[in-house]
Coordinates of C-alpha atoms in Angstrom, one line a residue:
M1 CA -38.8 3.6 -19.8
A2 CA -35.6 2.2 -21.4
S3 CA -36.3 -1.2 -19.8
C4 CA -39.8 -1.2 -21.3
I5 CA -38.4 -0.4 -24.7
R6 CA -35.8 -3.1 -24.5
K7 CA -38.4 -5.7 -23.4
A8 CA -40.8 -4.7 -26.3
S9 CA -37.9 -4.9 -28.7
L10 CA -36.9 -8.3 -27.4
W11 CA -40.4 -9.7 -27.9
H12 CA -40.8 -8.2 -31.3
F13 CA -37.5 -9.9 -32.3
L14 CA -38.6 -13.3 -30.8
S15 CA -42.0 -13.2 -32.4
S16 CA -40.6 -12.8 -35.9
E17 CA -41.0 -15.9 -38.2
E18 CA -37.3 -16.4 -38.8
Q19 CA -36.7 -16.6 -35.0
K20 CA -39.3 -19.1 -34.2
C21 CA -38.4 -22.7 -33.4
G22 CA -37.6 -24.5 -36.6
I23 CA -39.0 -27.8 -35.2
H24 CA -42.2 -26.7 -33.4
R25 CA -42.7 -23.2 -35.0
K26 CA -43.2 -21.8 -31.5
I27 CA -41.7 -18.6 -30.0
K28 CA -38.4 -19.2 -28.2
K29 CA -39.3 -17.9 -24.8
V30 CA -36.7 -19.9 -22.8
F31 CA -33.0 -19.3 -22.4
C32 CA -30.8 -22.4 -21.8
E33 CA -27.9 -21.2 -19.5
V34 CA -25.8 -24.3 -20.4
N35 CA -25.9 -24.0 -24.2
K36 CA -26.5 -20.2 -24.1
S37 CA -29.3 -20.8 -26.6
L38 CA -32.9 -19.7 -27.1
L39 CA -35.5 -22.5 -26.9
C40 CA -39.2 -22.9 -27.2
L41 CA -41.0 -24.5 -24.3
L42 CA -41.2 -27.9 -26.0
C43 CA -37.5 -28.0 -26.8
S44 CA -36.6 -27.0 -23.2
N45 CA -38.4 -30.1 -22.0
S46 CA -36.8 -32.4 -24.5
Q47 CA -34.3 -35.1 -23.4
E48 CA -31.4 -33.0 -24.7
H49 CA -32.2 -30.0 -22.5
Q50 CA -34.3 -31.3 -19.6
D51 CA -31.4 -31.5 -17.2
H52 CA -30.2 -28.0 -18.0
R53 CA -31.0 -24.8 -16.1
H54 CA -33.6 -22.7 -17.9
C55 CA -35.3 -19.3 -17.3
P56 CA -37.5 -17.0 -19.2
V57 CA -35.6 -15.0 -21.8
D58 CA -36.5 -11.6 -20.3
W59 CA -35.5 -12.7 -16.8
A60 CA -32.2 -13.9 -18.2
A61 CA -31.6 -10.7 -20.0
K62 CA -32.3 -8.6 -16.9
E63 CA -30.0 -10.8 -14.9
C64 CA -27.3 -10.3 -17.5
E65 CA -27.8 -6.5 -17.4
E66 CA -27.4 -6.5 -13.6
K67 CA -24.3 -8.6 -13.7
L68 CA -22.9 -6.4 -16.4
I69 CA -23.4 -3.3 -14.4
K70 CA -21.8 -4.9 -11.3
K71 CA -18.9 -6.2 -13.3
M72 CA -18.3 -2.7 -14.8
R73 CA -18.4 -1.2 -11.4
F74 CA -15.9 -3.7 -10.0
L75 CA -13.7 -3.3 -13.1
S76 CA -13.7 0.4 -12.5
E77 CA -12.6 -0.1 -8.9
K78 CA -9.8 -2.4 -10.0
A79 CA -8.7 0.2 -12.6
C80 CA -8.5 2.9 -9.9
E81 CA -6.6 0.6 -7.6
N82 CA -4.2 -0.2 -10.4
H83 CA -3.8 3.5 -11.1
R84 CA -2.9 4.2 -7.5
N85 CA -0.5 1.3 -7.5
L86 CA 1.1 2.5 -10.7
N87 CA 1.6 6.0 -9.2
M88 CA 3.1 4.4 -6.1
E89 CA 5.5 2.3 -8.2
T90 CA 6.4 5.3 -10.4
T91 CA 7.2 7.3 -7.3
R92 CA 9.3 4.5 -5.8
T93 CA 11.2 3.9 -9.0
R94 CA 11.9 7.6 -9.5
G95 CA 13.5 7.9 -6.0
W96 CA 14.9 4.4 -5.6
K97 CA 18.5 5.0 -6.7
D98 CA 18.8 8.1 -4.5
Y99 CA 17.4 6.2 -1.6
V100 CA 19.9 3.3 -2.1
S101 CA 22.8 5.8 -2.5
L102 CA 21.9 7.5 0.8
R103 CA 21.7 4.2 2.6
I104 CA 25.1 3.1 1.2
E105 CA 26.6 6.4 2.5
A106 CA 25.0 5.8 5.9
I107 CA 26.4 2.3 6.2
R108 CA 29.8 3.5 5.0
A109 CA 29.8 6.3 7.5
Q110 CA 29.0 3.8 10.3
Y111 CA 31.8 1.4 9.4
Q112 CA 34.3 4.3 9.3
K113 CA 33.6 4.8 13.0
M114 CA 34.3 1.1 13.7
P115 CA 37.7 -0.6 14.2
A116 CA 39.9 -1.1 11.1
F117 CA 39.5 -4.9 11.2
L118 CA 35.8 -4.5 10.3
H119 CA 36.5 -2.6 7.1
E120 CA 36.5 -5.7 5.0
E121 CA 33.1 -6.7 6.5
G122 CA 31.9 -3.2 5.6
Q123 CA 33.1 -3.5 2.0
H124 CA 31.2 -6.8 1.6
Y125 CA 28.1 -5.3 3.2
L126 CA 28.2 -2.3 0.7
E127 CA 28.6 -4.6 -2.3
R128 CA 25.6 -6.7 -1.2
L129 CA 23.6 -3.6 -0.6
Q130 CA 24.5 -2.2 -4.1
K131 CA 23.5 -5.5 -5.8
N132 CA 20.3 -5.8 -3.7
G133 CA 19.3 -2.2 -4.7
E134 CA 20.0 -2.8 -8.4
D135 CA 17.8 -6.0 -8.3
I136 CA 14.9 -4.2 -6.7
F137 CA 15.2 -1.3 -9.1
Q138 CA 14.8 -3.8 -12.0
Q139 CA 11.8 -5.4 -10.2
L140 CA 10.2 -2.0 -9.8
N141 CA 10.6 -1.1 -13.5
E142 CA 9.2 -4.5 -14.5
S143 CA 6.3 -4.0 -12.1
K144 CA 5.6 -0.6 -13.5
A145 CA 5.5 -2.0 -17.1
R146 CA 3.1 -4.7 -16.0
M147 CA 0.8 -2.1 -14.4
E148 CA 0.9 0.1 -17.5
H149 CA -0.1 -2.9 -19.6
S150 CA -2.8 -3.8 -17.1
R151 CA -4.1 -0.2 -17.3
E152 CA -4.7 -0.5 -21.0
M153 CA -6.3 -4.0 -20.8
L154 CA -8.7 -2.8 -18.0
R155 CA -9.6 0.2 -20.0
A156 CA -10.3 -1.9 -23.2
M157 CA -12.3 -4.4 -21.2
Y158 CA -14.4 -1.7 -19.6
E159 CA -15.2 -0.2 -23.0
E160 CA -16.1 -3.7 -24.3
L161 CA -18.5 -4.2 -21.4
K162 CA -20.0 -0.7 -22.0
E163 CA -20.6 -1.5 -25.6
M164 CA -22.1 -4.9 -24.7
G165 CA -24.7 -3.0 -22.6
Y166 CA -26.1 -1.4 -25.8
K167 CA -26.5 -4.6 -27.7
P168 CA -29.9 -6.3 -28.1
D169 CA -30.8 -8.7 -25.3
V170 CA -30.4 -11.8 -27.5
E171 CA -26.8 -10.8 -28.4
L172 CA -26.1 -9.9 -24.8
L173 CA -27.4 -13.3 -23.6
Q174 CA -25.4 -15.3 -26.1
A175 CA -22.1 -13.4 -25.7
F176 CA -22.2 -12.6 -22.0
G177 CA -20.7 -15.9 -20.8
D178 CA -17.6 -15.4 -23.0
I179 CA -17.0 -11.8 -22.1
L180 CA -17.5 -12.6 -18.4
Y181 CA -14.9 -15.3 -18.5
R182 CA -12.4 -13.1 -20.2
C183 CA -13.1 -10.3 -17.7
E184 CA -12.6 -12.6 -14.7
L185 CA -9.3 -13.9 -16.3
L186 CA -8.1 -10.3 -16.7
L187 CA -8.9 -9.4 -13.1
L188 CA -6.9 -12.3 -11.9
Q189 CA -3.9 -11.0 -13.8
V190 CA -3.9 -7.4 -12.3
P191 CA -0.4 -7.1 -10.8
R192 CA 0.3 -6.3 -7.2
P193 CA 3.0 -3.8 -6.2
V194 CA 6.5 -4.9 -5.4
N195 CA 7.6 -4.9 -1.8
P196 CA 10.9 -3.0 -2.2
E197 CA 12.7 -4.1 1.0
L198 CA 16.5 -3.9 1.2
S199 CA 18.1 -6.7 3.2
T200 CA 20.0 -5.6 6.3
G201 CA 23.0 -7.3 7.9
P202 CA 24.6 -7.1 11.3
I203 CA 27.4 -4.5 11.9
T204 CA 29.7 -6.3 14.3
G205 CA 30.0 -4.5 17.6
L206 CA 27.6 -1.7 16.8
V207 CA 25.2 -2.2 19.7
D208 CA 28.0 -2.9 22.2
K209 CA 29.6 0.3 21.1
L210 CA 26.4 2.4 21.5
R211 CA 25.7 0.9 24.9
G212 CA 28.7 2.8 26.1
F213 CA 26.5 5.9 25.9
R214 CA 23.5 4.3 27.5
V215 CA 21.2 6.4 29.7
D216 CA 18.0 5.6 31.6
I217 CA 15.0 7.5 30.2
T218 CA 12.0 8.3 32.4
L219 CA 8.8 8.9 30.4
H220 CA 5.8 10.9 31.6
P221 CA 2.8 9.6 29.7
E222 CA -0.3 11.5 29.0
R223 CA -3.4 11.0 26.8
A224 CA -3.1 13.3 23.8
N225 CA -6.0 15.1 22.3
S226 CA -6.3 16.0 18.6
H227 CA -4.3 19.1 19.0
I228 CA -0.8 17.6 19.3
F229 CA 2.1 17.6 17.0
L230 CA 0.7 14.7 15.0
H231 CA -2.0 15.7 12.5
G232 CA -5.3 13.9 12.2
D233 CA -5.3 10.1 12.5
L234 CA -2.1 8.0 12.7
R235 CA -3.7 5.2 10.7
S236 CA -4.1 7.4 7.6
M237 CA -0.3 7.5 7.0
N238 CA 0.4 6.6 3.4
V239 CA 3.7 7.9 2.0
G240 CA 4.6 8.0 -1.6
C241 CA 1.5 6.3 -3.0
D242 CA 0.8 9.2 -5.4
P243 CA 3.2 11.8 -6.7
Q244 CA 0.5 14.5 -6.1
D245 CA -0.1 13.4 -2.5
D246 CA 2.0 14.9 0.2
P247 CA 3.0 12.4 2.9
R248 CA 1.1 12.7 6.2
I249 CA 1.4 11.3 9.6
T250 CA -1.7 11.3 11.8
A251 CA -2.8 10.4 15.3
A252 CA -6.0 9.0 16.6
P253 CA -8.0 10.4 19.6
G254 CA -6.7 7.3 21.4
C255 CA -3.1 8.5 21.1
F256 CA -0.8 8.3 24.1
L257 CA 2.1 10.6 24.2
S258 CA 5.1 10.3 26.5
W259 CA 7.8 13.0 27.0
G260 CA 11.2 12.2 28.5
A261 CA 11.9 13.8 31.9
Q262 CA 15.5 14.4 30.8
T263 CA 16.7 17.0 28.4
F264 CA 19.9 17.0 26.5
T265 CA 22.1 19.9 25.3
F266 CA 25.4 18.3 24.3
G267 CA 27.0 14.9 24.3
K268 CA 26.1 11.5 23.1
Y269 CA 23.2 9.4 24.5
Y270 CA 21.7 6.0 23.8
W271 CA 18.6 4.2 25.0
Q272 CA 16.4 1.3 23.9
V273 CA 12.7 1.1 23.2
H274 CA 10.7 -2.2 23.1
V275 CA 8.3 -2.3 20.1
G276 CA 7.6 -6.0 19.9
D277 CA 5.1 -6.8 17.1
S278 CA 3.0 -3.7 17.7
C279 CA 2.3 -1.0 15.1
N280 CA 1.1 2.6 15.1
W281 CA 4.0 4.1 17.1
A282 CA 6.6 6.8 16.7
F283 CA 9.5 7.8 18.9
G284 CA 12.9 9.6 19.0
V285 CA 13.8 13.1 20.1
C286 CA 12.4 16.5 19.6
N287 CA 13.3 20.1 20.3
N288 CA 11.9 21.0 23.7
Y289 CA 9.6 23.6 22.4
W290 CA 7.4 20.9 21.0
K291 CA 6.3 20.1 24.5
E292 CA 5.0 23.6 24.9
K293 CA 3.9 24.2 21.4
R294 CA 1.2 21.4 21.2
Q295 CA -0.4 22.6 18.0
N296 CA -2.1 20.8 15.1
D297 CA 0.7 21.1 12.5
K298 CA 1.8 18.7 9.8
I299 CA 4.9 16.8 10.7
D300 CA 6.7 17.0 7.4
E301 CA 6.4 20.8 7.3
E302 CA 7.9 21.3 10.8
K303 CA 11.4 21.1 12.1
G304 CA 12.6 19.8 15.4
L305 CA 11.0 16.3 15.3
F306 CA 13.4 13.4 14.7
L307 CA 11.4 10.2 14.8
L308 CA 11.2 6.6 13.7
G309 CA 7.7 5.3 13.2
Y310 CA 5.7 2.3 12.1
V311 CA 2.1 2.6 11.0
K312 CA -0.5 0.1 9.6
E313 CA -3.6 0.9 7.6
D314 CA -5.7 -2.0 6.3
V315 CA -3.0 -4.4 4.9
H316 CA -0.5 -1.6 4.2
C317 CA 2.4 -0.9 6.5
S318 CA 5.0 1.8 6.5
L319 CA 8.3 2.2 8.4
F320 CA 9.3 5.8 8.3
T321 CA 11.6 8.5 9.6
T322 CA 11.0 12.2 9.9
S323 CA 13.1 15.4 9.1
P324 CA 12.4 14.8 6.2
L325 CA 9.5 12.4 6.2
V326 CA 10.8 9.3 4.3
V327 CA 9.6 5.7 4.0
Q328 CA 12.4 3.3 5.1
Y329 CA 12.5 0.2 2.8
V330 CA 14.2 -2.1 5.3
P331 CA 12.7 -4.8 7.5
R332 CA 10.7 -3.5 10.5
P333 CA 12.2 -4.1 13.9
T334 CA 10.3 -6.7 16.0
N335 CA 11.8 -6.4 19.4
E336 CA 14.1 -3.7 20.6
V337 CA 15.1 -0.4 18.8
G338 CA 18.1 1.6 19.9
V339 CA 18.1 5.4 19.7
F340 CA 21.4 7.1 19.5
L341 CA 21.5 10.9 19.9
N342 CA 24.8 12.6 18.9
C343 CA 24.5 16.3 19.7
E344 CA 27.9 17.1 18.3
D345 CA 27.4 15.5 14.9
R346 CA 23.7 16.6 14.9
T347 CA 22.5 13.1 14.1
V348 CA 19.9 10.7 15.4
S349 CA 20.4 7.0 14.6
F350 CA 18.0 4.1 15.0
V351 CA 19.3 0.5 15.2
D352 CA 17.6 -2.9 15.3
V353 CA 19.1 -4.3 18.5
D354 CA 18.5 -8.0 17.9
K355 CA 20.1 -7.8 14.4
S356 CA 22.8 -5.2 15.3
S357 CA 21.8 -3.4 12.1
L358 CA 21.3 0.2 11.2
I359 CA 17.8 1.2 10.4
H360 CA 18.5 4.8 9.6
T361 CA 20.5 7.9 10.6
I362 CA 18.8 11.3 10.4
T363 CA 21.6 13.7 9.5
N364 CA 22.0 17.5 9.6
C365 CA 19.4 17.7 12.3
S366 CA 18.1 21.2 13.1
F367 CA 18.7 20.8 16.8
S368 CA 17.5 23.6 19.0
P369 CA 18.6 22.5 22.5
P370 CA 17.4 21.4 24.9
L371 CA 16.4 18.1 23.3
R372 CA 13.8 15.8 24.8
P373 CA 12.9 12.1 24.2
I374 CA 9.4 11.6 22.9
H375 CA 7.2 8.5 22.3
C376 CA 3.8 8.2 20.8
C377 CA 1.6 5.2 20.3
S378 CA -2.1 4.6 19.4
H379 CA -4.5 2.0 20.7
F380 CA -7.5 1.1 18.6

C-alpha cells in the first residue's frame, strides 16, 4: 500500500509542468545514474548521456529503497559490534592495572626463588613489564575513546538514513549517492579492539630448576559426554567481552578428557605438555573428587580446578587460567608447557618451556588432596 502511494506521488510530481523537460517539454521518466539527474527519454538518448547508465525512475527509486534498507541493517550490525567491543575494552581497561600489578608480583616472587646473581635481571624484567603495562593501558583508553566516538557517529548516520527513507523518491535518488559514500567511509573507520598482550621474557634457569621435580605422568583418556566438569561447548568461551556477561568455559560433544593415573598429596611435581599450534585445550590439576563428581557445573563457580586453557571461536582466541577464571594477556605457548605443582605453597604454575618464561601462577589454591593431573581437548 505504502509502495503504491509513493509511486503515485512520484508520477504526480514528475507530471507537473515545472518538472517537465525544459527542452522537449516531456515527462522526465529516466534516471541517469552517472549525473544523478532526471531526464526525458529524448535527453537520455542525446550525445551527452548516451554512454551513461539509465533506468526508469520508479525502478531506480525502488532499488535505492532496497539498498537503503540493507545499508541500515548492516549499519545496525556494525553498531552492535562496536557496542560489544566497547564493553570489552571498558572491562579490560577497568581491570588492566590490577592485572599488571598481579603479574609483576608473580614475576617478582619467581625471581626471589632464583639465585642472587639473577636479581638484576629480575629488576630489569619488572621495569620493562611496568612500562609495557602502562603503554597498553594508554592504548586501551585511546581505543575506548575511538569506539565511543564511533558509537555516536554510527548512531547519527543511522538516523540520517532513516530520515532519508521518508523523503520523496526524487530527493532520495538525488541524495542517495552522497549519503552512501559517507556511510561507506564511516564503516571503514569503525575501530577494532586493541590486542592487549604483555611481552614476556626468559627467566634464566627457570625450566632447568623445575625439571629437578620432574615426574612421568600417565594419562587415561576417555571420550567425555556433555555431563562433565566443563559446561556446554568449549568454543563458546568468551571472557570479559561484556561487563554483564559471566565468563564461561564450555566443552563440545567431541571432547576428550584424560585423567592422570597418579595422585599427589604433598611435595613438588613438574611435567610438560605438548600443545603445538593446536587450540581448544585445557590442562592442569584438580582435586580428585572431580573424577567422581562428573556433573554439569560451571567452572568459574567451582573450586578444585586449576587449569591453563586456550580456546578459539571464529577469529577470537583466549588464553586463560581458572580458580578464578581469568584471561591471560601474554603470548600463547606454541610448543611445550610446563606444569609445576607445589603442594606446600598451594600453587600451580604454568611455564612456556621454549621461552623459559612464566605464563601464570595460580596462588592460594583450595587443594583438597589427593590431587590429580587432568587434560581436556576438543576435536571439531
